[in-house]
Short mmCIF file of C-alpha atoms and ligand atoms in Angstrom, two decimals:
data_model
loop_
_atom_site.label_atom_id
_atom_site.label_comp_id
_atom_site.label_asym_id
_atom_site.label_seq_id
_atom_site.Cartn_x
_atom_site.Cartn_y
_atom_site.Cartn_z
CA UNK A 1 -0.02 -0.05 -0.06
CA UNK A 2 2.88 2.28 1.24
CA UNK A 3 4.52 1.36 -2.56
CA UNK A 4 1.67 2.38 -4.31
CA UNK A 5 1.27 5.85 -2.45
CA UNK A 6 4.85 6.65 -3.12
CA UNK A 7 4.62 5.66 -6.65
CA UNK A 8 1.22 7.89 -7.03
CA UNK A 9 2.67 10.96 -5.51
CA UNK A 10 6.17 10.46 -7.27
CA UNK A 11 4.28 10.92 -10.82
CA UNK A 12 3.49 14.62 -10.05
CA UNK A 13 5.64 16.98 -12.46
CA UNK A 14 7.61 18.34 -9.42
CA UNK A 15 8.85 15.07 -8.06
CA UNK A 16 9.52 13.82 -11.33
CA UNK A 17 12.13 16.59 -12.46
CA UNK A 18 13.89 16.95 -8.96
CA UNK A 19 17.60 16.70 -8.87
CA UNK A 20 18.79 15.49 -5.99
CA UNK A 21 22.61 15.23 -6.23
CA UNK A 22 24.55 16.11 -4.32
CA UNK A 23 22.83 15.59 -1.01
CA UNK A 24 24.43 18.30 0.65
CA UNK A 25 24.65 21.80 -0.32
CA UNK A 26 25.54 23.75 2.70
CA UNK A 27 28.98 22.46 2.90
CA UNK A 28 31.35 20.43 0.78
CA UNK A 29 31.57 16.80 1.79
CA UNK A 30 33.63 13.97 0.75
CA UNK A 31 34.56 10.15 1.58
CA UNK A 32 30.87 9.08 2.63
CA UNK A 33 30.32 6.31 5.10
CA UNK A 34 27.11 5.17 4.96
CA UNK A 35 25.44 3.62 8.09
CA UNK A 36 21.72 2.30 8.61
CA UNK A 37 20.77 2.43 12.14
CA UNK A 38 16.96 1.98 13.31
CA UNK A 39 14.89 4.32 11.27
CA UNK A 40 17.44 6.43 9.41
CA UNK A 41 20.56 6.02 7.30
CA UNK A 42 23.35 8.22 8.55
CA UNK A 43 26.01 9.46 6.49
CA UNK A 44 29.53 10.02 7.86
CA UNK A 45 31.69 12.55 5.69
CA UNK A 46 34.95 14.51 5.53
CA UNK A 47 34.45 18.27 4.90
CA UNK A 48 36.78 20.00 2.45
CA UNK A 49 37.20 23.95 3.34
CA UNK A 50 35.87 26.29 1.09
CA UNK A 51 38.23 28.01 -1.47
CA UNK A 52 41.06 24.74 -0.59
CA UNK A 53 43.67 24.30 -2.65
CA UNK A 54 44.58 20.70 -1.05
CA UNK A 55 43.08 18.11 1.20
CA UNK A 56 43.41 20.70 4.42
CA UNK A 57 40.48 19.03 6.36
CA UNK A 58 39.81 19.92 10.02
CA UNK A 59 36.81 17.97 10.88
CA UNK A 60 34.32 15.23 10.16
CA UNK A 61 30.54 15.74 9.72
CA UNK A 62 27.47 13.60 9.94
CA UNK A 63 23.82 13.70 8.14
CA UNK A 64 21.08 11.46 8.35
CA UNK A 65 17.80 10.74 6.46
CA UNK A 66 14.69 8.49 6.97
CA UNK A 67 13.41 9.01 3.37
CA UNK A 68 16.79 9.50 1.57
CA UNK A 69 15.74 12.76 -0.09
CA UNK A 70 15.46 15.05 2.95
CA UNK A 71 18.84 14.98 4.82
CA UNK A 72 19.20 16.38 8.62
CA UNK A 73 22.77 17.99 9.06
CA UNK A 74 23.92 17.00 12.57
CA UNK A 75 27.08 19.14 12.45
CA UNK A 76 30.48 18.09 13.26
CA UNK A 77 30.69 16.22 16.37
CA UNK A 78 34.38 14.81 15.37
CA UNK A 79 37.35 17.26 14.56
CA UNK A 80 41.24 17.08 14.69
CA UNK A 81 40.80 19.07 18.22
CA UNK A 82 39.16 15.64 19.70
CA UNK A 83 42.51 13.85 18.87
CA UNK A 84 45.39 15.08 21.27
CA UNK A 85 47.75 13.34 18.77
CA UNK A 86 46.22 14.85 15.72
CA UNK A 87 47.42 18.14 13.70
CA UNK A 88 46.03 17.78 10.47
CA UNK A 89 44.44 16.17 7.47
CA UNK A 90 41.33 14.57 8.79
CA UNK A 91 40.32 12.44 5.97
CA UNK A 92 38.56 9.64 5.18
CA UNK A 93 36.64 7.78 8.28
CA UNK A 94 33.88 5.02 8.90
CA UNK A 95 31.51 4.70 11.57
CA UNK A 96 30.07 1.17 12.79
CA UNK A 97 27.73 0.24 15.81
CA UNK A 98 28.54 -2.67 17.98
CA UNK A 99 27.00 -3.31 21.56
CA UNK A 100 25.28 0.00 21.39
CA UNK A 101 28.26 2.31 21.07
CA UNK A 102 29.40 3.82 17.70
CA UNK A 103 33.05 3.62 16.66
CA UNK A 104 34.15 6.10 14.19
CA UNK A 105 37.49 5.28 13.09
CA UNK A 106 39.36 8.22 11.43
CA UNK A 107 42.77 9.13 9.70
CA UNK A 108 44.62 12.20 10.57
CA UNK A 109 48.32 13.21 10.39
CA UNK A 110 50.02 12.32 13.70
CA UNK A 111 51.88 14.96 15.79
CA UNK A 112 53.56 11.92 17.47
CA UNK A 113 55.20 10.12 14.21
CA UNK A 114 55.13 13.16 11.55
CA UNK A 115 53.33 10.66 9.35
CA UNK A 116 49.70 9.45 8.93
CA UNK A 117 47.82 7.35 11.64
CA UNK A 118 44.44 5.44 12.23
CA UNK A 119 42.65 6.55 15.40
CA UNK A 120 39.14 5.60 16.94
CA UNK A 121 36.64 7.65 18.60
CA UNK A 122 33.50 6.29 20.29
CA UNK A 123 29.99 7.64 21.29
CA UNK A 124 26.78 6.37 22.74
CA UNK A 125 24.61 7.88 19.65
CA UNK A 126 25.09 7.94 15.99
CA UNK A 127 25.47 11.63 16.25
CA UNK A 128 27.73 12.07 19.23
CA UNK A 129 29.09 13.29 21.12
CA UNK A 130 32.25 11.61 20.29
CA UNK A 131 35.61 11.17 21.93
CA UNK A 132 39.22 9.84 21.30
CA UNK A 133 38.21 6.27 22.40
CA UNK A 134 41.97 5.66 23.66
CA UNK A 135 43.78 8.64 23.58
CA UNK A 136 46.42 7.59 21.28
CA UNK A 137 46.49 6.04 17.61
CA UNK A 138 45.53 2.93 16.80
CA UNK A 139 48.09 2.50 13.98
CA UNK A 140 50.72 5.20 13.44
CA UNK A 141 53.90 6.12 11.57
CA UNK A 142 53.08 5.38 7.87
CA UNK A 143 52.00 7.63 5.08
CA UNK A 144 50.02 4.77 3.53
CA UNK A 145 47.84 4.88 6.99
CA UNK A 146 45.18 6.53 5.36
CA UNK A 147 40.90 5.80 4.64
CA UNK A 148 40.11 3.23 7.45
CA UNK A 149 37.01 0.83 6.72
CA UNK A 150 35.40 -1.18 9.38
CA UNK A 151 33.34 -4.44 9.02
CA UNK A 152 31.64 -6.74 11.66
CA UNK A 153 31.28 -9.83 10.51
CA UNK A 154 28.34 -12.63 11.38
CA UNK A 155 30.56 -14.53 13.99
CA UNK A 156 31.47 -11.02 16.20
CA UNK A 157 34.77 -10.70 14.65
CA UNK A 158 35.30 -7.07 13.41
CA UNK A 159 38.06 -6.29 10.78
CA UNK A 160 39.73 -3.01 10.04
CA UNK A 161 41.53 -2.39 6.84
CA UNK A 162 43.16 0.72 5.44
CA UNK A 163 45.67 2.17 2.97
CA UNK A 164 46.80 4.13 0.14
CA UNK A 165 48.50 2.66 -2.14
CA UNK A 166 48.58 -0.81 -0.20
CA UNK A 167 45.88 -2.42 2.02
CA UNK A 168 46.73 -2.90 5.69
CA UNK A 169 44.31 -5.32 7.45
CA UNK A 170 43.90 -6.44 10.99
CA UNK A 171 41.27 -8.10 13.24
CA UNK A 172 39.88 -5.66 15.92
CA UNK A 173 39.34 -7.03 19.73
CA UNK A 174 35.79 -7.09 20.85
CA UNK A 175 36.43 -3.97 22.38
CA UNK A 176 36.91 -2.42 19.08
CA UNK A 177 39.56 -0.28 20.23
CA UNK A 178 42.52 -2.34 20.14
CA UNK A 179 44.14 -4.69 17.76
CA UNK A 180 44.13 -8.38 17.78
CA UNK A 181 47.29 -9.55 16.49
CA UNK A 182 49.42 -8.08 13.83
CA UNK A 183 48.70 -5.79 11.09
CA UNK A 184 48.99 -7.76 7.55
CA UNK A 185 49.50 -6.31 3.93
CA UNK A 186 47.16 -7.64 1.47
CA UNK A 187 48.89 -8.86 -1.57
CA UNK A 188 48.29 -6.56 -4.39
CA UNK A 189 48.13 -9.10 -7.27
CA UNK A 190 46.62 -8.69 -10.60
CA UNK A 191 44.32 -11.43 -9.69
CA UNK A 192 43.29 -9.75 -6.56
CA UNK A 193 43.17 -6.10 -7.51
CA UNK A 194 43.46 -6.04 -11.72
CA UNK A 195 47.18 -5.10 -11.38
CA UNK A 196 49.78 -4.18 -9.24
CA UNK A 197 50.33 -1.16 -7.15
CA UNK A 198 50.85 1.94 -9.81
CA UNK A 199 54.64 2.46 -8.79
CA UNK A 200 55.09 -1.33 -9.34
CA UNK A 201 53.56 -1.46 -12.99
CA UNK A 202 56.15 -2.90 -15.46
CA UNK A 203 55.74 -0.52 -18.78
CA UNK A 204 54.61 -2.12 -21.82
CA UNK A 205 52.40 -4.42 -19.67
CA UNK A 206 48.56 -3.89 -20.06
CA UNK A 207 47.05 -4.43 -16.56
CA UNK A 208 43.01 -4.32 -16.01
CA UNK A 209 43.30 -1.98 -12.87
CA UNK A 210 45.08 -0.91 -9.78
CA UNK A 211 43.94 -0.40 -6.38
CA UNK A 212 44.75 3.24 -5.00
CA UNK A 213 42.89 4.15 -2.03
CA UNK A 214 39.55 4.27 -0.13
CA UNK A 215 38.57 0.88 0.61
CA UNK A 216 35.33 -0.35 1.39
CA UNK A 217 34.99 -3.94 3.12
CA UNK A 218 31.68 -5.05 3.40
CA UNK A 219 29.93 -8.62 3.28
CA UNK A 220 26.49 -9.49 1.86
CA UNK A 221 25.10 -12.89 2.12
CA UNK A 222 28.38 -15.29 2.17
CA UNK A 223 30.25 -12.68 -0.01
CA UNK A 224 32.97 -10.42 0.91
CA UNK A 225 33.45 -7.23 -1.23
CA UNK A 226 36.34 -4.57 -1.37
CA UNK A 227 35.12 -1.59 -3.05
CA UNK A 228 38.14 0.97 -3.66
CA UNK A 229 39.15 4.10 -5.72
CA UNK A 230 41.40 2.69 -8.44
CA UNK A 231 43.24 3.55 -11.53
CA UNK A 232 45.36 6.35 -10.71
CA UNK A 233 44.19 10.15 -10.87
CA UNK A 234 41.70 10.49 -12.10
CA UNK A 235 39.80 7.60 -10.02
CA UNK A 236 37.29 5.17 -10.73
CA UNK A 237 35.86 2.84 -8.15
CA UNK A 238 36.35 -1.05 -8.74
CA UNK A 239 35.82 -3.81 -6.68
CA UNK A 240 37.05 -7.41 -5.58
CA UNK A 241 35.31 -10.30 -4.07
CA UNK A 242 36.45 -12.95 -1.67
CA UNK A 243 35.04 -16.21 0.08
CA UNK A 244 36.94 -14.90 3.36
CA UNK A 245 37.34 -11.55 4.94
CA UNK A 246 40.93 -11.75 4.12
CA UNK A 247 41.26 -12.91 0.70
CA UNK A 248 42.51 -13.95 -1.31
CA UNK A 249 40.49 -11.51 -3.26
CA UNK A 250 39.35 -11.69 -6.90
CA UNK A 251 39.42 -8.77 -9.29
CA UNK A 252 35.75 -8.11 -10.42
CA UNK A 253 35.79 -4.98 -12.52
CA UNK A 254 34.77 -1.18 -12.28
CA UNK A 255 31.70 0.06 -10.51
CA UNK A 256 31.60 3.42 -11.15
CA UNK A 257 33.69 4.37 -14.21
CA UNK A 258 35.24 7.40 -14.85
CA UNK A 259 33.30 10.57 -15.95
CA UNK A 260 32.85 14.31 -15.72
CA UNK A 261 32.41 14.72 -12.19
CA UNK A 262 34.57 17.48 -11.54
CA UNK A 263 36.51 15.54 -8.85
CA UNK A 264 39.89 13.68 -9.42
CA UNK A 265 39.16 11.46 -6.45
CA UNK A 266 36.50 9.59 -5.68
CA UNK A 267 35.52 7.27 -2.68
CA UNK A 268 32.56 5.05 -2.06
CA UNK A 269 30.47 3.65 0.80
CA UNK A 270 27.51 1.10 0.29
CA UNK A 271 24.57 0.59 2.60
CA UNK A 272 21.12 -1.32 2.08
CA UNK A 273 18.39 0.64 4.02
CA UNK A 274 14.40 -0.56 4.01
CA UNK A 275 15.12 -2.77 1.37
CA UNK A 276 17.00 -0.31 -0.97
CA UNK A 277 20.63 -0.63 -1.73
CA UNK A 278 22.53 2.56 -1.91
CA UNK A 279 25.81 3.56 -3.37
CA UNK A 280 27.64 6.82 -1.98
CA UNK A 281 30.21 8.57 -3.84
CA UNK A 282 31.80 12.28 -4.32
CA UNK A 283 31.75 14.59 -7.27
CA UNK A 284 32.97 18.05 -7.51
CA UNK A 285 29.61 19.30 -8.79
CA UNK A 286 28.40 21.84 -6.08
CA UNK A 287 28.94 25.53 -7.48
CA UNK A 288 32.66 26.44 -6.82
CA UNK A 289 33.38 22.87 -6.47
CA UNK A 290 36.08 20.64 -7.64
CA UNK A 291 38.93 18.38 -6.56
CA UNK A 292 39.43 20.28 -3.21
CA UNK A 293 35.97 21.32 -2.99
CA UNK A 294 33.94 17.94 -3.24
CA UNK A 295 30.35 16.91 -2.55
CA UNK A 296 28.70 13.48 -1.42
CA UNK A 297 25.96 12.08 -3.90
CA UNK A 298 24.07 8.78 -3.74
CA UNK A 299 22.52 6.34 -6.40
CA UNK A 300 20.02 3.52 -5.87
CA UNK A 301 21.20 0.32 -7.38
CA UNK A 302 20.23 -3.62 -7.22
CA UNK A 303 22.87 -6.36 -7.07
CA UNK A 304 23.48 -8.91 -10.09
CA UNK A 305 21.66 -12.14 -9.46
CA UNK A 306 24.94 -13.70 -8.79
CA UNK A 307 25.80 -11.05 -6.11
CA UNK A 308 27.85 -8.71 -8.23
CA UNK A 309 27.89 -5.16 -8.63
CA UNK A 310 26.26 -3.63 -11.67
CA UNK A 311 27.86 -0.27 -13.21
CA UNK A 312 26.52 2.65 -11.53
CA UNK A 313 26.81 5.96 -13.22
CA UNK A 314 26.88 9.19 -11.21
CA UNK A 315 23.51 11.35 -11.95
CA UNK A 316 22.29 14.53 -10.92
CA UNK A 317 18.88 13.11 -10.30
CA UNK A 318 19.84 10.90 -7.57
CA UNK A 319 17.46 8.80 -5.64
CA UNK A 320 13.46 8.76 -5.24
CA UNK A 321 12.08 9.32 -1.65
CA UNK A 322 11.16 5.99 0.17
CA UNK A 323 9.14 7.76 2.82
CA UNK A 324 7.14 11.02 3.92
CA UNK A 325 7.92 13.60 6.54
CA UNK A 326 5.19 15.01 8.74
CA UNK A 327 4.95 18.60 8.63
CA UNK A 328 2.95 18.77 11.84
CA UNK A 329 5.90 17.76 13.81
CA UNK A 330 8.67 20.04 14.68
CA UNK A 331 11.19 19.95 11.59
CA UNK A 332 14.82 21.11 11.97
CA UNK A 333 15.51 23.81 9.50
CA UNK A 334 18.79 22.21 8.34
CA UNK A 335 16.19 18.97 7.52
CA UNK A 336 16.49 19.64 3.59
CA UNK A 337 16.46 18.18 0.19
CA UNK A 338 18.23 20.92 -1.67
CA UNK A 339 19.02 24.37 -0.69
CA UNK A 340 20.73 27.33 -2.39
CA UNK A 341 22.73 30.05 -0.98
CA UNK A 342 22.24 29.37 2.75
CA UNK A 343 24.72 27.96 4.98
CA UNK A 344 24.31 26.01 8.59
CA UNK A 345 26.22 26.98 12.00
CA UNK A 346 26.12 25.05 15.26
CA UNK A 347 26.53 25.99 19.03
CA UNK A 348 26.10 24.32 22.11
CA UNK A 349 22.66 25.70 23.01
CA UNK A 350 20.77 25.46 19.62
CA UNK A 351 22.70 22.62 17.75
CA UNK A 352 22.60 23.28 13.84
CA UNK A 353 20.83 25.95 12.34
CA UNK A 354 20.48 27.51 8.97
CA UNK A 355 22.22 30.70 8.54
CA UNK A 356 23.80 33.27 6.06
CA UNK A 357 20.09 33.39 4.59
CA UNK A 358 20.18 36.14 1.87
CA UNK A 359 17.41 37.63 -0.60
CA UNK A 360 16.90 35.00 -3.40
CA UNK A 361 18.18 31.93 -1.43
CA UNK A 362 15.78 29.05 -1.22
CA UNK A 363 15.45 25.72 0.71
CA UNK A 364 13.29 22.71 -0.37
CA UNK A 365 11.96 20.09 1.48
CA UNK A 366 10.44 17.09 0.20
CA UNK A 367 7.57 14.33 0.63
CA UNK A 368 5.84 16.14 3.61
CA UNK A 369 2.46 14.66 4.27
CA UNK A 370 -0.50 16.70 5.60
CA UNK A 371 -2.81 13.81 5.98
CA UNK A 372 -6.59 14.65 5.51
CA UNK A 373 -6.50 17.81 7.68
CA UNK A 374 -5.15 20.96 6.80
CA UNK A 375 -3.18 22.73 9.11
CA UNK A 376 -4.05 26.61 9.58
CA UNK A 377 -0.61 28.17 10.88
CA UNK A 378 3.33 27.95 10.26
CA UNK A 379 5.29 28.23 12.96
CA UNK A 380 9.33 29.16 12.93
CA UNK A 381 12.10 29.90 15.21
CA UNK A 382 14.19 32.56 13.66
CA UNK A 383 16.90 35.44 14.84
CA UNK A 384 18.16 38.26 13.23
CA UNK A 385 20.53 41.00 14.25
CA UNK A 386 19.71 43.00 11.44
CA UNK A 387 16.17 43.78 9.56
CA UNK A 388 15.01 40.30 9.34
CA UNK A 389 13.35 39.37 6.12
CA UNK A 390 10.47 37.55 4.72
CA UNK A 391 9.96 33.59 3.97
CA UNK A 392 7.57 32.73 1.27
CA UNK A 393 6.43 28.92 1.21
CA UNK A 394 5.20 27.61 -1.99
CA UNK A 395 4.12 24.25 -3.00
CA UNK A 396 5.42 21.61 -5.38
CA UNK A 397 7.29 24.39 -7.41
CA UNK A 398 9.14 27.43 -6.84
CA UNK A 399 6.15 29.49 -8.17
CA UNK A 400 3.53 27.25 -7.18
CA UNK A 401 0.49 28.55 -4.92
CA UNK A 402 1.84 30.69 -2.10
CA UNK A 403 0.78 28.89 1.08
CA UNK A 404 2.01 31.48 3.46
CA UNK A 405 4.38 34.48 3.93
CA UNK A 406 6.42 34.37 7.42
CA UNK A 407 7.87 37.90 8.49
CA UNK A 408 11.27 37.33 10.64
CA UNK A 409 11.60 40.15 12.51
CA UNK A 410 14.95 42.09 14.31
CA UNK A 411 15.12 39.75 17.41
CA UNK A 412 18.29 41.49 18.91
CA UNK A 413 20.97 38.78 17.70
CA UNK A 414 21.69 36.42 15.65
CA UNK A 415 21.05 33.51 18.24
CA UNK A 416 18.42 35.41 20.01
CA UNK A 417 15.75 33.33 18.82
CA UNK A 418 11.96 34.23 18.55
CA UNK A 419 8.95 32.01 17.35
CA UNK A 420 7.00 33.62 14.95
CA UNK A 421 3.57 32.50 13.42
CA UNK A 422 2.06 32.91 9.68
CA UNK A 423 -1.66 32.13 8.99
CA UNK A 424 -1.83 29.77 5.88
CA UNK A 425 -3.55 31.62 2.93
CA UNK A 426 -5.06 28.18 1.62
CA UNK A 427 -5.67 24.40 2.89
CA UNK A 428 -3.05 21.97 2.02
CA UNK A 429 -3.65 18.22 2.30
CA UNK A 430 -1.75 15.22 0.96
CA UNK A 431 1.73 14.89 -0.08
CA UNK A 432 3.59 18.07 -1.22
CA UNK A 433 7.25 19.38 -1.69
CA UNK A 434 7.67 22.81 0.01
CA UNK A 435 10.12 25.50 -1.45
CA UNK A 436 10.85 28.17 1.26
CA UNK A 437 12.02 31.10 -0.67
CA UNK A 438 13.50 34.09 1.14
CA UNK A 439 13.28 37.71 0.70
CA UNK A 440 14.57 41.09 1.83
CA UNK A 441 17.01 43.61 1.79
CA UNK A 442 19.67 43.01 -1.45
CA UNK A 443 23.13 41.82 -0.34
CA UNK A 444 22.16 42.00 3.30
CA UNK A 445 21.93 38.52 5.76
CA UNK A 446 18.39 38.62 6.69
CA UNK A 447 17.82 35.94 9.61
CA UNK A 448 18.94 32.96 10.81
CA UNK A 449 16.51 29.62 10.96
CA UNK A 450 16.35 26.98 13.60
CA UNK A 451 13.14 24.98 13.10
CA UNK A 452 9.41 25.05 11.96
CA UNK A 453 6.04 23.31 12.04
CA UNK A 454 2.87 23.48 10.71
CA UNK A 455 -0.11 23.51 13.56
O1 FUB B 1 39.41 13.18 1.49
C1 FUB B 1 40.90 13.12 1.64
C2 FUB B 1 41.34 11.86 0.74
O2 FUB B 1 40.83 12.21 -0.62
C3 FUB B 1 40.66 10.62 1.33
O3 FUB B 1 41.37 10.17 2.34
C4 FUB B 1 41.23 9.71 -0.02
O4 FUB B 1 40.02 8.71 -0.06
C5 FUB B 1 40.42 10.72 -1.16
O5 FUB B 1 39.15 10.84 -1.16
#
């Protein structure tokens, strides 16, 4: 029944034409590591700084969604400052849940060794707070030590692997914060990875591929998979399969071939959620983005019958919604399907909120189910140290029916929040996308926006 309803509303013109990638527009995001937990899909990302000319990365971020199109920004609960031993390069990472705790494996430049190191943070919820679990790196002192990926096998054994241009592999103890035994190097054979590592390629020999970095270790049914960035620069995504978690690996081919994504790196993560399979990756497709200004995107796919991966191409369309949101509950303003112009900030008291709202900016929130009884008012929490501004809410498209106009006043400060109401111009029932269009003094910052609700 749910599927039928979804397919009915997805045939509306507004839904069919919606471009959903990249999934975050308020920051550059990289190296996605998805984790389905309960009713939500979480994505742990790196964060490229604005106007960067290298991977000068300082923190990691978390986003989540229940419907795969509206993503809530949970801010940055982990940064270089969380690790006393780290002083740069907050690169790729992955989070996994075990026994109610969340373990976030990261890599960063180590002050102790002067090279790269693998660390682990722990938290009691998927969005933190997180703290360094052991106060030191798990493995330190090698420039190869980047891009950790972690997997918990059905028998309770956890495995960690990482590396560029070689793959290092170890067992984790049950505590998830110590290594069981030795760190091994996986043999980088042509059989396993399509060719040796790039520096060991022989002139004149044609290889199928070469592992580079960004491993993603996973198990599905009885098969183990290692997906990775491959081929050199620019990178495509390829994969290998094995019958045991430590191999021997068999090179299986490309998953995401090279295309014009605007980013010379690629980095993937894969997860199933609510009966769907998703492939996350990054591109340089946000405005002013590129190789050091990357953005996470997602595609839905189906495994081939034999368990192998299909070829997955990057799209700007992205994925279809797999659920709806209730607009009569409080919705955080930083939950959005797409935005233009706005940014986010966070503080201890408010958490994450939408900032930098200017005339002409917009936010789209999708698949809102108003049910059969129309609300009468729209309420929002806003703050402004200047003159404030207006928020028009249009139904299903930017120039769709004007549902209401909310006036955000001067409130005495950018974090002095005031709850403001607007009466609806007309009734609304059923499932709709809403377009929040911001209007006000040209060039001025208008107001900040924390949450909203229909009543
Ligand atoms: O984001 C920094 C580095 O770029 C990652 O560690 C690599 O996987 C590549 O995506």
